[in-house]
PDB file of C-alpha atoms in Angstrom:
ATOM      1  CA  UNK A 138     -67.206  35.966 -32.210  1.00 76.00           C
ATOM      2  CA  UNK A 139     -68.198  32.717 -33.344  1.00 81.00           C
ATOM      3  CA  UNK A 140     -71.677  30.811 -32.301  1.00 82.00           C
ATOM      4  CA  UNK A 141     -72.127  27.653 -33.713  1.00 81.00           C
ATOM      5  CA  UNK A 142     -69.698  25.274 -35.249  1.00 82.00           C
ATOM      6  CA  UNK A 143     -68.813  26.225 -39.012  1.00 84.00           C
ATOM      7  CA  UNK A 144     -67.588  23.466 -41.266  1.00 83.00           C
ATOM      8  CA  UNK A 145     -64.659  24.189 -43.590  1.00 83.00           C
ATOM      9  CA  UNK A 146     -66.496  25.050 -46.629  1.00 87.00           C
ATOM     10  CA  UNK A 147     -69.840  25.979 -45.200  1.00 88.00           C
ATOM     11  CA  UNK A 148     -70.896  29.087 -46.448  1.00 90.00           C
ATOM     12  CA  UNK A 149     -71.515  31.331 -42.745  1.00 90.00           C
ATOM     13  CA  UNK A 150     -73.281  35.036 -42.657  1.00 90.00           C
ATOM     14  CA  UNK A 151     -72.557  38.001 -40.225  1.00 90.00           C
ATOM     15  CA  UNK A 152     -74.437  39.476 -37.844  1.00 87.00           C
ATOM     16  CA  UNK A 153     -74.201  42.773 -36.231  1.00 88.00           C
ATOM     17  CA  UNK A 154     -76.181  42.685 -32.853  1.00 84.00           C
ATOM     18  CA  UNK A 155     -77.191  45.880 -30.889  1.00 84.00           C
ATOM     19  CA  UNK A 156     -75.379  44.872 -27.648  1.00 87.00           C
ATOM     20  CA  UNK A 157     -75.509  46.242 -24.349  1.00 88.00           C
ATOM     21  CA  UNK A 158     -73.739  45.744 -21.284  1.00 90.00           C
ATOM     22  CA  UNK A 159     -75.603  43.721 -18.737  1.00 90.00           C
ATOM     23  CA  UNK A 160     -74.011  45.425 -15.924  1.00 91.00           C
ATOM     24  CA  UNK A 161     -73.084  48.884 -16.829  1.00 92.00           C
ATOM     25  CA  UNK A 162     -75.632  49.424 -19.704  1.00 90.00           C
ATOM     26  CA  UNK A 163     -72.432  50.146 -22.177  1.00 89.00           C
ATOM     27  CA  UNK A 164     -73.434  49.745 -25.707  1.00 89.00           C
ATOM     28  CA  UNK A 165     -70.946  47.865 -27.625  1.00 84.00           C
ATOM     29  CA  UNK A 166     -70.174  46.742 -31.125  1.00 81.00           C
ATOM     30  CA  UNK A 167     -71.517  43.132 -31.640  1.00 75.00           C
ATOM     31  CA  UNK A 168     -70.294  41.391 -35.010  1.00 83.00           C
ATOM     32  CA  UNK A 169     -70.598  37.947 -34.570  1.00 87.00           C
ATOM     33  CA  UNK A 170     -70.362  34.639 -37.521  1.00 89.00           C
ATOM     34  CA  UNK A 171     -72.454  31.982 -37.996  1.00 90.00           C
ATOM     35  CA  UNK A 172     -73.148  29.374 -40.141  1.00 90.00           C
ATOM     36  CA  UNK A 173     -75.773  30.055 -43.161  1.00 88.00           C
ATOM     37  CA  UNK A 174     -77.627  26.604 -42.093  1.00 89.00           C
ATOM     38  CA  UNK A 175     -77.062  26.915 -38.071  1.00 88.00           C
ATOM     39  CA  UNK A 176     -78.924  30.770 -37.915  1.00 87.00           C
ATOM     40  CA  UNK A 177     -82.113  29.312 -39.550  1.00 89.00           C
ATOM     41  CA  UNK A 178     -82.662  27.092 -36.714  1.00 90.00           C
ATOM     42  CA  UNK A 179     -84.482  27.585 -33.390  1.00 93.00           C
ATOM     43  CA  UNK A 180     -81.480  26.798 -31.043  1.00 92.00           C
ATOM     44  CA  UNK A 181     -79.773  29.624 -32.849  1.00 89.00           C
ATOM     45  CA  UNK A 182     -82.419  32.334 -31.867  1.00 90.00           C
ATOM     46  CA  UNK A 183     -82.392  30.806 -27.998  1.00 92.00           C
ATOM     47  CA  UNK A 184     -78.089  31.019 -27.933  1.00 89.00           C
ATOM     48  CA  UNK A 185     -78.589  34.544 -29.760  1.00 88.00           C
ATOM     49  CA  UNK A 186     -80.868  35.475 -26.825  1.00 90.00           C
ATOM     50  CA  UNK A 187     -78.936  34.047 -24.029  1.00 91.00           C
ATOM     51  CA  UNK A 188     -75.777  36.022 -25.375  1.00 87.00           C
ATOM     52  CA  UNK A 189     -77.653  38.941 -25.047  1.00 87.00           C
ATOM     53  CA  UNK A 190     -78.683  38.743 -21.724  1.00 89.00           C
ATOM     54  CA  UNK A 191     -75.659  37.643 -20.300  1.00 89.00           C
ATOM     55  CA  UNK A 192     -73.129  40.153 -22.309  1.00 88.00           C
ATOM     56  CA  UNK A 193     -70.653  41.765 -20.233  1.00 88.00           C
ATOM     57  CA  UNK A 194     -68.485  45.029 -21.763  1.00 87.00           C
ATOM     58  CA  UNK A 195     -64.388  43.757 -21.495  1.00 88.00           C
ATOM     59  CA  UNK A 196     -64.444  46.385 -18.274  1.00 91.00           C
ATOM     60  CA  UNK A 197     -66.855  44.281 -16.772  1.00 91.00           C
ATOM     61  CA  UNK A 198     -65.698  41.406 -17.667  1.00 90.00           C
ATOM     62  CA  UNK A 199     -62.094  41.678 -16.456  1.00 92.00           C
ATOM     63  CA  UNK A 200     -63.394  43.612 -13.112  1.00 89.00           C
ATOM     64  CA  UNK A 201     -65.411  40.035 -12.349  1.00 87.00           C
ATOM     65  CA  UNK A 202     -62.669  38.026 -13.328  1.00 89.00           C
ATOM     66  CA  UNK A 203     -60.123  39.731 -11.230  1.00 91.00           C
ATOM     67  CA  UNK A 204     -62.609  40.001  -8.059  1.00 86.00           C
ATOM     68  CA  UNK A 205     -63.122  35.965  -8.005  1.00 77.00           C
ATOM     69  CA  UNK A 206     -59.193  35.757  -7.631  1.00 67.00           C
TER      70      UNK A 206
END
């Protein structure tokens, strides 16, 4: 996953997040890319936290998505 726009030759880093479900508690592999000048900043910490709390597993996910059809 991608947060943050990347430019074409901007150089971007990888992250590896401990990520948990918010619903079912699930731990889950979290790799995500952002740009080297973007993940100084204070806006990225704030999206970085917001994923976190709002993470659902693909189980979860999909079992929302299908219940709002």
């Amino acid at each position: 996953m991608i947060i943050g726009k990347i430019k074409g030759n901007e150089r971007t880093i990888r992250l590896n997040l401990d990520l948990n479900c918010t619903n079912c508690k699930k731990k889950v592999p979290g790799g995500i890319k952002a740009s080297e000048k973007f993940s100084k900043t204070d806006e990225f910490k704030k999206e970085i936290k917001n994923f976190k709390k709002n993470y659902l597993c693909g189980i979860c996910r999909d079992k929302k998505r299908v219940s709002k059809s």
